[in-house]
Amino acid sequence: MLMQEKNRIVRAAIIFTAAYVFVAALAFHFSPKQFPYSTVIYDRNGILLGASTSNDGQWHFENSTVPEKFKKCILNYEDSRFYFHFGVDPIAIGRAFVLNLKDRRIVSGGSTLTMQTARILLGNQKRTYFQKIYEIFVAICIEIKYSKNQILSIYSSSAPFGGNVIGLEAASWRYYNRPSNSLSWAEYATLAVLPNQPSLVRPGKNQDALRDKRNSLLMKLYSNKVIDKETLELSLQERLPGKPYNLPSLAPHYLEKIKADKNLRKKTSFTTTLDYSLQENANRIIFNWSRIFSQTGIENAALLVVDTKTKDPIAYVGNINSSVDMVEAQRSSGSLLKPFLFSAMIDNGMLLPSHIVYDIPTRMGNYIPKNNTNKYTGAIQADQALTRSLNIPAVRELRQFGITQFLSLLSKYGITTLNHDADYYGIPLILGGGEVKMREIACAYAELMNKACGRKSNVPVSYGTAWTTCSILSDGVRPQDLENWRLYSRRKKIAWKTGTSSGNRDAWCIGTTPEYTVAVWVGNSVGTGNKMLTSASTAAPLMFEIFSILPQTSWPLRPEMEYDEITICTQSGFIAGPYCSETKTELKTHGTPQTKSCPYCRTYAFTPDMEYQVTVEDMINQYKGQMPATENRFVLPPYVEYWYKKQNLSYRSLPPFVPWHKENSENNIHIEFPQENSQIIVPIELDGKKGSVIFEAAANNPGTIIYWDMDGEYLGSTQKEHKFTASPKPGQHTLTLTDSTGSIRKRNFLVIAE
């Protein structure tokens, strides 16, 4: 008998072990149902910025943490012996069996929290005895595979909380507008009773039943010494949740950007680098400005604030009044690329900030760029041309620097959208002939500032050049009522640049400091232009107001070791030559190639009374034995001087030569258009007739008469303003200009059939 008893025990042990191994094997392969979750974004401090419903239309946040207070509420309400059973509570099952038998229907399931978790994961099937047995089996599998805390986490993030709200975190935001780790005992107790009967939560309905269940749980927590009497009394007085809150939607375009990122598809919850307070204020500011813009037919605006050092976004407003994300859209750059050309030319020894550059009517083939003001200065310092965003100097500089080289430079700044060759963009590239993304161009400005701060950067210009460029950009005249910004007690020094695209379709402003870079775009997403759309009146003031809500910023110290001291001509800004009468010292970026010396100052000869220019031969003929008077003069070419004198009254033009002087050079005449060996297309007008082109020239002497000849055929003469309209046939031509002193100038060009 003893041996038989031992055998039965052994067989039972083997059967039990086999059953356990079988169940354990099944448990190992068991995995919870993969619910579709909402995409949720938080700011860098964990504050909710926005969320979208899951693919099945539910508010369902993925969350692995369970607050300790909620854990105590749910266990006291649903399963007080949770930590002492193995998925099934025999006492609860027995009690449920008696109740169901007494009422002859299922009134209690006797389910543990683990069994409820199993039911949720199995899709909440219809309640039957067979289904209950299956849920018990799955509950045991869950207990084998997961820890008790993991089971609580699965339950809390998967249980229904009324309506289309799934999981504790979503419920906390929908009913209390706060994260689940910040609720009171009464609020946790309210949420704890909902999964049992989620239909209780309806604004204005079943509130009494919900209050009774919540208060009953609070009393139980007090009886079990989980809360004290004072907490109980205060909790019983708390109001129940009313109408569900709308979830925050502070960065909807950034949320959609994350959802669309294929590399992030496996995640649904994201802690971003955005700052909640800054994002909220940025939304407020751009909304207020947009109401003003909309009065003139400007419907959309967008902005981006990035951490200059890391280039991570800290505020992201993709658009106002449109779902189109303008931070990622490709739009004409306007004048935003000018600082990068400016700095590159300095680094290549092609320019000094003080150099005078030409600002005159210019034609390049059939392309005729114009300044936004439709005015010309003749010649202006390069740094002033940049801060005033003059177009003519910029296009002339790009022609000198080279379009292909400039495109290569921009790619090193991280601009990916300019992916065609030089012929595709041409000279208009510098004025907005190419499209950029706000995110990329903002980061390019941040890179320039990082280099100016001496930080590690991929920017292909030197430390000193970057600092110089940013310093020049900080001296621009600020818009409207911000012109007296230097008087502000807590002023921010900002390197900034505006840009308005052709046809007034896009208005830009980007500002950067060592801490923050702010980019603003204003316009219409559909691309329609508006004459009221200028960067100075829209994007610039909006950008400066965004900077006003940012913390105080700094400015990098000038890197003294990065510069060499040079002597320059005061009037031309070039390195001083032997004939420059006025000079001053300036700093040049160390290691950059030497620029050429001043080409505008030289010695001129005059009659003793300084009334006329002369040569030695002229003096011999009329002033026997006398030598001419000489003087060093700053003299611009005639086609530049004409415009320069209008802005600079102190400029002294050279007097004419003495009447008996015989001119035999070409220096008195300059042909501005066409350029030598240029190719010209004569357009066809709308009525089908052949159009015309306008030839342009200039003369040293304002009273000069110029005679025009093309291919040996006399065309006519001009005086004062030297422009001539002609309609040359396709083919090679020679334009010849002659003046009354005998000066001759020729220019060869080719007309291409349209």
GROMACS .gro file of C-alpha atoms in nm, residues 336-704:
model
  369
  336LEU     CA    1   1.799   8.482  -4.736
  337LEU     CA    2   2.103   8.342  -4.917
  338LYS     CA    3   2.290   8.675  -4.942
  339PRO     CA    4   2.484   8.642  -4.612
  340PHE     CA    5   2.629   8.308  -4.721
  341LEU     CA    6   2.758   8.457  -5.048
  342PHE     CA    7   2.893   8.761  -4.864
  343SER     CA    8   3.088   8.552  -4.612
  344ALA     CA    9   3.221   8.317  -4.882
  345MET     CA   10   3.355   8.607  -5.088
  346ILE     CA   11   3.531   8.748  -4.781
  347ASP     CA   12   3.685   8.409  -4.710
  348ASN     CA   13   3.802   8.379  -5.070
  349GLY     CA   14   3.971   8.720  -5.071
  350MET     CA   15   3.722   8.858  -5.322
  351LEU     CA   16   3.567   9.113  -5.088
  352LEU     CA   17   3.618   9.319  -4.776
  353PRO     CA   18   3.316   9.446  -4.581
  354SER     CA   19   3.429   9.802  -4.660
  355HIS     CA   20   3.467   9.749  -5.035
  356ILE     CA   21   3.245   9.968  -5.246
  357VAL     CA   22   3.031   9.755  -5.476
  358TYR     CA   23   2.831   9.874  -5.774
  359ASP     CA   24   2.462   9.949  -5.736
  360ILE     CA   25   2.360  10.065  -6.082
  361PRO     CA   26   2.101   9.962  -6.343
  362THR     CA   27   2.223   9.622  -6.456
  363ARG     CA   28   2.134   9.383  -6.734
  364MET     CA   29   2.267   9.028  -6.763
  365GLY     CA   30   2.151   8.895  -7.096
  366ASN     CA   31   1.774   8.926  -7.083
  367TYR     CA   32   1.772   8.933  -6.703
  368ILE     CA   33   1.725   9.280  -6.555
  369PRO     CA   34   1.740   9.269  -6.174
  370LYS     CA   35   1.609   9.561  -5.972
  371ASN     CA   36   1.636   9.676  -5.614
  372ASN     CA   37   1.320   9.656  -5.405
  373THR     CA   38   1.326  10.035  -5.374
  374ASN     CA   39   1.374  10.085  -5.751
  375LYS     CA   40   1.653  10.327  -5.660
  376TYR     CA   41   2.028  10.307  -5.709
  377THR     CA   42   2.319  10.435  -5.501
  378GLY     CA   43   2.584  10.398  -5.771
  379ALA     CA   44   2.836  10.252  -5.526
  380ILE     CA   45   2.793  10.140  -5.165
  381GLN     CA   46   2.997   9.955  -4.905
  382ALA     CA   47   2.947   9.579  -4.927
  383ASP     CA   48   2.839   9.547  -4.563
  384GLN     CA   49   2.576   9.822  -4.609
  385ALA     CA   50   2.453   9.658  -4.927
  386LEU     CA   51   2.399   9.340  -4.725
  387THR     CA   52   2.212   9.500  -4.434
  388ARG     CA   53   1.998   9.702  -4.677
  389SER     CA   54   1.944   9.385  -4.883
  390LEU     CA   55   2.021   9.554  -5.213
  391ASN     CA   56   1.971   9.320  -5.507
  392ILE     CA   57   2.204   9.470  -5.768
  393PRO     CA   58   2.526   9.427  -5.566
  394ALA     CA   59   2.422   9.071  -5.479
  395VAL     CA   60   2.369   8.958  -5.839
  396ARG     CA   61   2.696   9.117  -5.948
  397GLU     CA   62   2.876   8.942  -5.661
  398LEU     CA   63   2.724   8.604  -5.751
  399ARG     CA   64   2.835   8.647  -6.112
  400GLN     CA   65   3.186   8.707  -5.982
  401PHE     CA   66   3.183   8.421  -5.729
  402GLY     CA   67   3.024   8.161  -5.958
  403ILE     CA   68   2.685   7.989  -5.935
  404THR     CA   69   2.823   7.633  -5.931
  405GLN     CA   70   3.063   7.716  -5.650
  406PHE     CA   71   2.783   7.884  -5.455
  407LEU     CA   72   2.550   7.584  -5.490
  408SER     CA   73   2.827   7.361  -5.356
  409LEU     CA   74   2.873   7.598  -5.062
  410LEU     CA   75   2.502   7.594  -4.975
  411SER     CA   76   2.493   7.214  -4.975
  412LYS     CA   77   2.762   7.219  -4.704
  413TYR     CA   78   2.529   7.435  -4.495
  414GLY     CA   79   2.270   7.156  -4.516
  415ILE     CA   80   2.048   7.299  -4.792
  416THR     CA   81   1.919   6.996  -4.985
  417THR     CA   82   1.648   7.151  -5.203
  418LEU     CA   83   1.881   7.332  -5.444
  419ASN     CA   84   1.960   7.013  -5.633
  420HIS     CA   85   1.975   7.137  -5.994
  421ASP     CA   86   2.277   7.273  -6.179
  422ALA     CA   87   2.388   7.632  -6.226
  423ASP     CA   88   2.216   7.673  -6.564
  424TYR     CA   89   1.882   7.581  -6.407
  425TYR     CA   90   1.896   7.860  -6.146
  426GLY     CA   91   2.115   8.122  -6.309
  427ILE     CA   92   2.192   8.455  -6.145
  428PRO     CA   93   1.834   8.489  -6.000
  429LEU     CA   94   1.932   8.220  -5.746
  430ILE     CA   95   2.060   8.487  -5.507
  431LEU     CA   96   1.725   8.674  -5.517
  432GLY     CA   97   1.499   8.376  -5.455
  433GLY     CA   98   1.532   8.184  -5.781
  434GLY     CA   99   1.557   7.862  -5.580
  435GLU     CA  100   1.338   7.710  -5.310
  436VAL     CA  101   1.438   7.624  -4.955
  437LYS     CA  102   1.280   7.467  -4.647
  438MET     CA  103   1.240   7.678  -4.336
  439ARG     CA  104   1.393   7.405  -4.122
  440GLU     CA  105   1.707   7.383  -4.336
  441ILE     CA  106   1.762   7.756  -4.384
  442ALA     CA  107   1.711   7.818  -4.010
  443CYS     CA  108   1.973   7.553  -3.932
  444ALA     CA  109   2.207   7.711  -4.188
  445TYR     CA  110   2.188   8.043  -4.001
  446ALA     CA  111   2.240   7.855  -3.673
  447GLU     CA  112   2.552   7.694  -3.822
  448LEU     CA  113   2.689   8.036  -3.919
  449MET     CA  114   2.634   8.160  -3.563
  450ASN     CA  115   2.790   7.846  -3.417
  451LYS     CA  116   3.100   7.916  -3.624
  452ALA     CA  117   3.095   8.278  -3.503
  453CYS     CA  118   3.095   8.143  -3.146
  454GLY     CA  119   3.397   7.924  -3.213
  455ARG     CA  120   3.192   7.605  -3.182
  456LYS     CA  121   3.250   7.296  -3.390
  457SER     CA  122   3.068   7.347  -3.718
  458ASN     CA  123   3.060   7.225  -4.076
  459VAL     CA  124   3.031   7.581  -4.207
  460PRO     CA  125   3.289   7.627  -4.489
  461VAL     CA  126   3.402   7.974  -4.379
  462SER     CA  127   3.654   8.074  -4.115
  463TYR     CA  128   3.584   8.165  -3.752
  464GLY     CA  129   3.663   8.534  -3.807
  465THR     CA  130   3.458   8.563  -4.125
  466ALA     CA  131   3.155   8.406  -3.956
  467TRP     CA  132   3.185   8.649  -3.664
  468THR     CA  133   3.220   8.945  -3.901
  469THR     CA  134   2.914   8.842  -4.103
  470CYS     CA  135   2.697   8.790  -3.795
  471SER     CA  136   2.812   9.121  -3.650
  472ILE     CA  137   2.720   9.305  -3.972
  473LEU     CA  138   2.379   9.136  -3.979
  474SER     CA  139   2.315   9.258  -3.624
  475ASP     CA  140   2.344   9.623  -3.732
  476GLY     CA  141   2.046   9.633  -3.968
  477VAL     CA  142   1.769   9.889  -3.910
  478ARG     CA  143   1.488   9.715  -3.727
  479PRO     CA  144   1.131   9.755  -3.855
  480GLN     CA  145   0.865  10.004  -3.754
  481ASP     CA  146   0.859  10.086  -3.382
  482LEU     CA  147   1.164   9.866  -3.319
  483GLU     CA  148   1.403  10.115  -3.482
  484ASN     CA  149   1.509  10.244  -3.140
  485TRP     CA  150   1.593   9.895  -3.020
  486ARG     CA  151   1.941  10.000  -2.905
  487LEU     CA  152   1.778  10.203  -2.627
  488TYR     CA  153   1.608   9.899  -2.473
  489SER     CA  154   1.747   9.826  -2.129
  490ARG     CA  155   1.744   9.450  -2.191
  491ARG     CA  156   1.814   9.460  -2.562
  492LYS     CA  157   1.907   9.146  -2.751
  493LYS     CA  158   2.177   9.164  -3.014
  494ILE     CA  159   2.050   8.953  -3.304
  495ALA     CA  160   2.201   8.872  -3.641
  496TRP     CA  161   1.901   8.889  -3.871
  497LYS     CA  162   1.805   8.895  -4.236
  498THR     CA  163   1.480   8.946  -4.426
  499GLY     CA  164   1.373   8.813  -4.762
  500THR     CA  165   1.076   8.881  -4.991
  501SER     CA  166   1.025   8.663  -5.296
  502SER     CA  167   0.940   8.780  -5.645
  503GLY     CA  168   0.575   8.875  -5.681
  504ASN     CA  169   0.542   8.923  -5.304
  505ARG     CA  170   0.455   8.557  -5.247
  506ASP     CA  171   0.682   8.488  -4.950
  507ALA     CA  172   0.801   8.711  -4.667
  508TRP     CA  173   1.085   8.579  -4.452
  509CYS     CA  174   1.283   8.686  -4.151
  510ILE     CA  175   1.550   8.483  -3.973
  511GLY     CA  176   1.736   8.593  -3.661
  512THR     CA  177   2.008   8.412  -3.471
  513THR     CA  178   2.196   8.446  -3.142
  514PRO     CA  179   2.432   8.202  -2.970
  515GLU     CA  180   2.131   8.055  -2.788
  516TYR     CA  181   1.835   8.070  -3.028
  517THR     CA  182   1.759   8.092  -3.398
  518VAL     CA  183   1.411   8.209  -3.502
  519ALA     CA  184   1.272   8.169  -3.854
  520VAL     CA  185   0.942   8.324  -3.965
  521TRP     CA  186   0.751   8.289  -4.291
  522VAL     CA  187   0.438   8.488  -4.385
  523GLY     CA  188   0.232   8.449  -4.701
  524ASN     CA  189  -0.039   8.238  -4.860
  525SER     CA  190   0.014   7.862  -4.870
  526VAL     CA  191  -0.145   7.843  -5.216
  527GLY     CA  192   0.126   8.073  -5.349
  528THR     CA  193  -0.075   8.382  -5.443
  529GLY     CA  194   0.110   8.712  -5.421
  530ASN     CA  195   0.004   9.021  -5.230
  531LYS     CA  196   0.150   9.370  -5.271
  532MET     CA  197   0.111   9.421  -4.896
  533LEU     CA  198   0.332   9.121  -4.828
  534THR     CA  199   0.677   9.257  -4.741
  535SER     CA  200   0.914   9.105  -4.491
  536ALA     CA  201   0.976   9.438  -4.318
  537SER     CA  202   0.608   9.484  -4.232
  538THR     CA  203   0.512   9.121  -4.160
  539ALA     CA  204   0.780   8.861  -4.093
  540ALA     CA  205   1.035   9.093  -3.926
  541PRO     CA  206   0.816   9.236  -3.647
  542LEU     CA  207   0.676   8.889  -3.581
  543MET     CA  208   1.028   8.748  -3.546
  544PHE     CA  209   1.136   9.023  -3.308
  545GLU     CA  210   0.832   8.965  -3.089
  546ILE     CA  211   0.919   8.596  -3.067
  547PHE     CA  212   1.267   8.697  -2.950
  548SER     CA  213   1.106   8.920  -2.687
  549ILE     CA  214   0.960   8.615  -2.508
  550LEU     CA  215   1.287   8.422  -2.514
  551PRO     CA  216   1.531   8.437  -2.222
  552GLN     CA  217   1.808   8.696  -2.235
  553THR     CA  218   2.066   8.607  -2.497
  554SER     CA  219   2.441   8.670  -2.528
  555TRP     CA  220   2.677   8.771  -2.807
  556PRO     CA  221   3.013   8.612  -2.890
  557LEU     CA  222   3.329   8.811  -2.822
  558ARG     CA  223   3.529   8.913  -3.125
  559PRO     CA  224   3.805   8.653  -3.181
  560GLU     CA  225   4.098   8.896  -3.190
  561MET     CA  226   4.351   8.630  -3.293
  562GLU     CA  227   4.147   8.562  -3.608
  563TYR     CA  228   4.221   8.901  -3.767
  564ASP     CA  229   4.507   9.093  -3.923
  565GLU     CA  230   4.525   9.473  -3.927
  566ILE     CA  231   4.535   9.633  -4.273
  567THR     CA  232   4.531   9.984  -4.414
  568ILE     CA  233   4.245  10.065  -4.649
  569CYS     CA  234   4.134  10.354  -4.865
  570THR     CA  235   3.875  10.552  -4.672
  571GLN     CA  236   3.669  10.620  -4.984
  572SER     CA  237   3.680  10.288  -5.171
  573GLY     CA  238   3.729  10.043  -4.885
  574PHE     CA  239   3.998   9.858  -5.085
  575ILE     CA  240   4.350   9.805  -4.955
  576ALA     CA  241   4.517  10.145  -4.979
  577GLY     CA  242   4.728  10.207  -5.286
  578PRO     CA  243   5.000  10.470  -5.344
  579TYR     CA  244   4.748  10.729  -5.465
  580CYS     CA  245   4.491  10.701  -5.182
  581SER     CA  246   4.501  11.032  -4.996
  582GLU     CA  247   4.276  10.924  -4.709
  583THR     CA  248   4.336  10.593  -4.532
  584LYS     CA  249   4.236  10.412  -4.216
  585THR     CA  250   4.303  10.080  -4.048
  586GLU     CA  251   4.065   9.786  -4.056
  587LEU     CA  252   4.068   9.418  -3.963
  588LYS     CA  253   4.087   9.143  -4.222
  589THR     CA  254   4.019   8.777  -4.149
  590HIS     CA  255   4.349   8.605  -4.085
  591GLY     CA  256   4.461   8.365  -4.356
  592THR     CA  257   4.226   8.487  -4.628
  593PRO     CA  258   4.384   8.582  -4.963
  594GLN     CA  259   4.495   8.941  -5.012
  595THR     CA  260   4.243   9.155  -5.197
  596LYS     CA  261   4.360   9.392  -5.470
  597SER     CA  262   4.456   9.750  -5.389
  598CYS     CA  263   4.232  10.048  -5.460
  599PRO     CA  264   4.158  10.080  -5.834
  600TYR     CA  265   3.977  10.415  -5.802
  601CYS     CA  266   4.244  10.650  -5.669
  602ARG     CA  267   4.517  10.783  -5.895
  603THR     CA  268   4.700  11.104  -5.980
  604TYR     CA  269   4.539  11.342  -6.228
  605ALA     CA  270   4.689  11.650  -6.402
  606PHE     CA  271   4.509  11.985  -6.413
  607THR     CA  272   4.561  12.336  -6.540
  608PRO     CA  273   4.707  12.568  -6.277
  609ASP     CA  274   4.361  12.701  -6.191
  610MET     CA  275   4.230  12.341  -6.156
  611GLU     CA  276   3.950  12.417  -6.405
  612TYR     CA  277   4.049  12.156  -6.665
  613GLN     CA  278   4.227  11.829  -6.702
  614VAL     CA  279   4.539  11.834  -6.914
  615THR     CA  280   4.819  11.619  -7.040
  616VAL     CA  281   5.183  11.732  -7.058
  617GLU     CA  282   5.134  11.781  -7.432
  618ASP     CA  283   4.837  12.009  -7.366
  619MET     CA  284   5.050  12.217  -7.128
  620ILE     CA  285   5.337  12.248  -7.374
  621ASN     CA  286   5.104  12.384  -7.641
  622GLN     CA  287   4.943  12.654  -7.426
  623TYR     CA  288   5.143  12.693  -7.101
  624LYS     CA  289   5.502  12.718  -7.216
  625GLY     CA  290   5.744  12.615  -6.948
  626GLN     CA  291   5.478  12.534  -6.691
  627MET     CA  292   5.406  12.193  -6.546
  628PRO     CA  293   5.048  12.083  -6.477
  629ALA     CA  294   4.912  12.080  -6.124
  630THR     CA  295   4.859  11.727  -5.990
  631GLU     CA  296   4.625  11.586  -5.733
  632ASN     CA  297   4.529  11.241  -5.610
  633ARG     CA  298   4.158  11.186  -5.673
  634PHE     CA  299   3.899  10.918  -5.599
  635VAL     CA  300   3.718  10.874  -5.932
  636LEU     CA  301   3.446  10.627  -6.020
  637PRO     CA  302   3.367  10.504  -6.373
  638PRO     CA  303   3.115  10.731  -6.550
  639TYR     CA  304   2.832  10.478  -6.542
  640VAL     CA  305   2.874  10.448  -6.162
  641GLU     CA  306   2.944  10.815  -6.099
  642TYR     CA  307   2.612  10.923  -6.254
  643TRP     CA  308   2.416  10.747  -5.977
  644TYR     CA  309   2.671  10.793  -5.700
  645LYS     CA  310   2.668  11.174  -5.723
  646LYS     CA  311   2.294  11.180  -5.655
  647GLN     CA  312   2.351  11.025  -5.312
  648ASN     CA  313   2.692  11.178  -5.231
  649LEU     CA  314   2.694  11.555  -5.279
  650SER     CA  315   3.053  11.585  -5.163
  651TYR     CA  316   3.182  11.370  -5.449
  652ARG     CA  317   3.400  11.566  -5.692
  653SER     CA  318   3.381  11.475  -6.059
  654LEU     CA  319   3.680  11.534  -6.279
  655PRO     CA  320   3.657  11.854  -6.483
  656PRO     CA  321   3.662  11.822  -6.864
  657PHE     CA  322   3.986  11.835  -7.060
  658VAL     CA  323   4.102  12.167  -7.198
  659PRO     CA  324   3.923  12.257  -7.523
  660TRP     CA  325   4.226  12.186  -7.737
  661HIS     CA  326   4.281  11.839  -7.592
  662LYS     CA  327   4.272  11.558  -7.849
  663GLU     CA  328   4.097  11.252  -7.701
  664ASN     CA  329   4.217  10.926  -7.846
  665SER     CA  330   4.114  10.672  -7.589
  666GLU     CA  331   3.800  10.481  -7.509
  667ASN     CA  332   3.793  10.581  -7.143
  668ASN     CA  333   3.523  10.847  -7.185
  669ILE     CA  334   3.256  10.595  -7.290
  670HIS     CA  335   3.134  10.278  -7.126
  671ILE     CA  336   2.886  10.029  -7.274
  672GLU     CA  337   2.675   9.883  -6.993
  673PHE     CA  338   2.462   9.662  -7.222
  674PRO     CA  339   2.524   9.444  -7.410
  675GLN     CA  340   2.830   9.284  -7.253
  676GLU     CA  341   3.112   9.158  -7.472
  677ASN     CA  342   3.018   8.839  -7.662
  678SER     CA  343   2.685   8.813  -7.481
  679GLN     CA  344   2.391   8.621  -7.627
  680ILE     CA  345   2.063   8.810  -7.652
  681ILE     CA  346   1.709   8.698  -7.727
  682VAL     CA  347   1.485   8.963  -7.885
  683PRO     CA  348   1.137   8.876  -7.753
  684ILE     CA  349   0.816   8.846  -7.953
  685GLU     CA  350   0.542   9.078  -7.825
  686LEU     CA  351   0.192   8.963  -7.733
  687ASP     CA  352   0.056   9.087  -8.068
  688GLY     CA  353   0.306   8.865  -8.250
  689LYS     CA  354   0.531   9.146  -8.363
  690LYS     CA  355   0.906   9.144  -8.311
  691GLY     CA  356   1.011   9.316  -7.991
  692SER     CA  357   1.319   9.521  -7.914
  693VAL     CA  358   1.611   9.551  -7.673
  694ILE     CA  359   1.749   9.857  -7.498
  695PHE     CA  360   2.120   9.927  -7.533
  696GLU     CA  361   2.271  10.128  -7.246
  697ALA     CA  362   2.589  10.340  -7.214
  698ALA     CA  363   2.744  10.611  -6.996
  699ALA     CA  364   2.996  10.893  -7.044
  700ASN     CA  365   3.242  11.076  -6.818
  701ASN     CA  366   3.125  11.418  -6.929
  702PRO     CA  367   2.751  11.479  -6.864
  703GLY     CA  368   2.729  11.693  -7.178
  704THR     CA  369   2.878  11.429  -7.406
   0.00000   0.00000   0.00000
